[in-house]
GROMACS .gro file of C-alpha atoms in nm:
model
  107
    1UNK     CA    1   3.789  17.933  13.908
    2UNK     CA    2   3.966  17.851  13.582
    3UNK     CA    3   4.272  17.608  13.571
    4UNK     CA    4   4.493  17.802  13.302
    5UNK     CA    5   4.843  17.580  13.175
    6UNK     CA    6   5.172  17.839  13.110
    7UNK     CA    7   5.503  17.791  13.018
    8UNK     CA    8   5.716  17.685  13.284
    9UNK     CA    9   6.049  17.837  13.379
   10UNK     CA   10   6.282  17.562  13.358
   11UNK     CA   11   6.399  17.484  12.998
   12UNK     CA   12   6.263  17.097  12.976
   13UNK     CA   13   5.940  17.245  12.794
   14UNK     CA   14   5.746  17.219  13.176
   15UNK     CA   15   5.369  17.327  13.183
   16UNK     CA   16   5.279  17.519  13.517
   17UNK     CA   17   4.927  17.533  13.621
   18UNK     CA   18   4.757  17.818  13.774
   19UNK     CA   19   4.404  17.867  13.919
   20UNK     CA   20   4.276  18.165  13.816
   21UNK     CA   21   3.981  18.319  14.054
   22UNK     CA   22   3.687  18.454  13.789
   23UNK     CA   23   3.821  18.852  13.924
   24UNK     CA   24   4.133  18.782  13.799
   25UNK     CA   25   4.030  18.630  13.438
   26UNK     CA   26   3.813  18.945  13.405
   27UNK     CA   27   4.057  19.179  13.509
   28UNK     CA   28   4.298  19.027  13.256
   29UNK     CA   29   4.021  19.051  12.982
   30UNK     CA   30   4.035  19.401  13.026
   31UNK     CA   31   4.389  19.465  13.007
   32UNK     CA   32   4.388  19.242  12.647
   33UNK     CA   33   4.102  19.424  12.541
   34UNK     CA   34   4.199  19.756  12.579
   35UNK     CA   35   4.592  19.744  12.473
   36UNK     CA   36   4.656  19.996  12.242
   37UNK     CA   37   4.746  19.814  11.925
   38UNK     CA   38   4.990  20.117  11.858
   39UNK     CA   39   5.213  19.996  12.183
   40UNK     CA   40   5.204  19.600  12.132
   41UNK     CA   41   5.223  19.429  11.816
   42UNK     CA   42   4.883  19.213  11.798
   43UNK     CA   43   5.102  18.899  11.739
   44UNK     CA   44   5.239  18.950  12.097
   45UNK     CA   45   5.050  18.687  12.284
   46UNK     CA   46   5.171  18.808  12.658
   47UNK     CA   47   4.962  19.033  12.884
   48UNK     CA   48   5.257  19.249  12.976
   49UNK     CA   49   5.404  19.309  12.635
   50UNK     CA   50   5.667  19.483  12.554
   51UNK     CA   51   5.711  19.752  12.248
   52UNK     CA   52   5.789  19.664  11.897
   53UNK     CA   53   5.878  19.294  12.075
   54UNK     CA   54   5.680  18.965  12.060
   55UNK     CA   55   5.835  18.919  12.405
   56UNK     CA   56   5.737  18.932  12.781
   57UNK     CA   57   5.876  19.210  12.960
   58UNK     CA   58   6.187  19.094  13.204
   59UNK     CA   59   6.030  19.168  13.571
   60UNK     CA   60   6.415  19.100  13.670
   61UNK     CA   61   6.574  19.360  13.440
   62UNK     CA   62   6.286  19.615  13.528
   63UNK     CA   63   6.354  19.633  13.873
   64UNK     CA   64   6.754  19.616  13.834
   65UNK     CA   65   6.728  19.930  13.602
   66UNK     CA   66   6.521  20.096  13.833
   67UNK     CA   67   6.718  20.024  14.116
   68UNK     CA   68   7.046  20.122  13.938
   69UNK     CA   69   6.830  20.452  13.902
   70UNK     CA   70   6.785  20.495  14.248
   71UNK     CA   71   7.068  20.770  14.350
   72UNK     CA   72   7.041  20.751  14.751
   73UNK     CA   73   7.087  20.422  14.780
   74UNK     CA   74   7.363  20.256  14.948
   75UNK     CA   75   7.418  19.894  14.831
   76UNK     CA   76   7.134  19.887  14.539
   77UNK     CA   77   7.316  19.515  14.461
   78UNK     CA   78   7.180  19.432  14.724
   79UNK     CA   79   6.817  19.455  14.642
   80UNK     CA   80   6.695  19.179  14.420
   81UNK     CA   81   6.366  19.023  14.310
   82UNK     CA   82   6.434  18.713  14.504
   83UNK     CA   83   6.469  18.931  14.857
   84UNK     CA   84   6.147  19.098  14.795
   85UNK     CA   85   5.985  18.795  14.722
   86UNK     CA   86   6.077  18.666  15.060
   87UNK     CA   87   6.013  19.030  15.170
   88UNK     CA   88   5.633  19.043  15.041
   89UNK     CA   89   5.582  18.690  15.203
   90UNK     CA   90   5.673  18.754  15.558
   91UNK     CA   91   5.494  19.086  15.544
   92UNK     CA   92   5.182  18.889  15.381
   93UNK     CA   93   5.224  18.648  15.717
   94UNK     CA   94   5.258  18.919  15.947
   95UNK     CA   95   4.934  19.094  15.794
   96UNK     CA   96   4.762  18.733  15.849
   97UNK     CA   97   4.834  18.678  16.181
   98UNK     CA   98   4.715  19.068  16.270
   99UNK     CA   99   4.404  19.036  16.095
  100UNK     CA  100   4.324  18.730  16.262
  101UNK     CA  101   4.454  18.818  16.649
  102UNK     CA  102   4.182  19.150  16.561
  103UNK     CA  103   3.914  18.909  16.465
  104UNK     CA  104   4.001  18.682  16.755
  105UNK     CA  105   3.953  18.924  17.013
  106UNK     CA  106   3.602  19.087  16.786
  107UNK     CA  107   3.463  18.744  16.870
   0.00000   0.00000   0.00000
């Protein structure tokens, strides 16, 4: 494992640190290496880069657009990235606990 140091999300200049399994530094190797220099300007230093932009792309504004887009739903205000967060965590839990009662009872 690596320990990598990013820009934190609060505006007092905070580092975040990240461990960052071997798979993962590889995987994001690729990605770097084969960007299509015709897409992202090479000056844009972020993985997920956006067009003719030295900036990240939003993940926030992504999924608000493509909920907007949505035409059968509802209350699309209603989805947000904070609820799936929470969502993908329980689920994650759930999955857990399943795959460990099965191995439980394999033993």
């Amino acid at each position: 494992m690596d320990l990598i140091v990013v820009r934190g999300k609060s505006v007092k200049n905070t580092k975040a640190f990240v461990l960052l399994p071997s798979e993962c530094k590889a995987a994001m190797k690729v990605l770097l290496d084969t960007r299509d220099p015709s897409c992202a300007p090479p000056t844009n230093k972020f993985i997920f880069a956006r067009q003719c932009a030295d900036t990240p792309i939003s993940g926030i504004m992504a999924m608000k657009t493509l909920v907007q887009e949505c035409p059968l739903l509802e209350h699309p205000e209603r989805i947000t990235s904070t609820k799936l967060r929470k969502y993908i965590a329980t689920v994650s839990q759930v999955i857990n606990i399943i795959f460990l009662s099965y191995f439980m009872v394999m033993i």
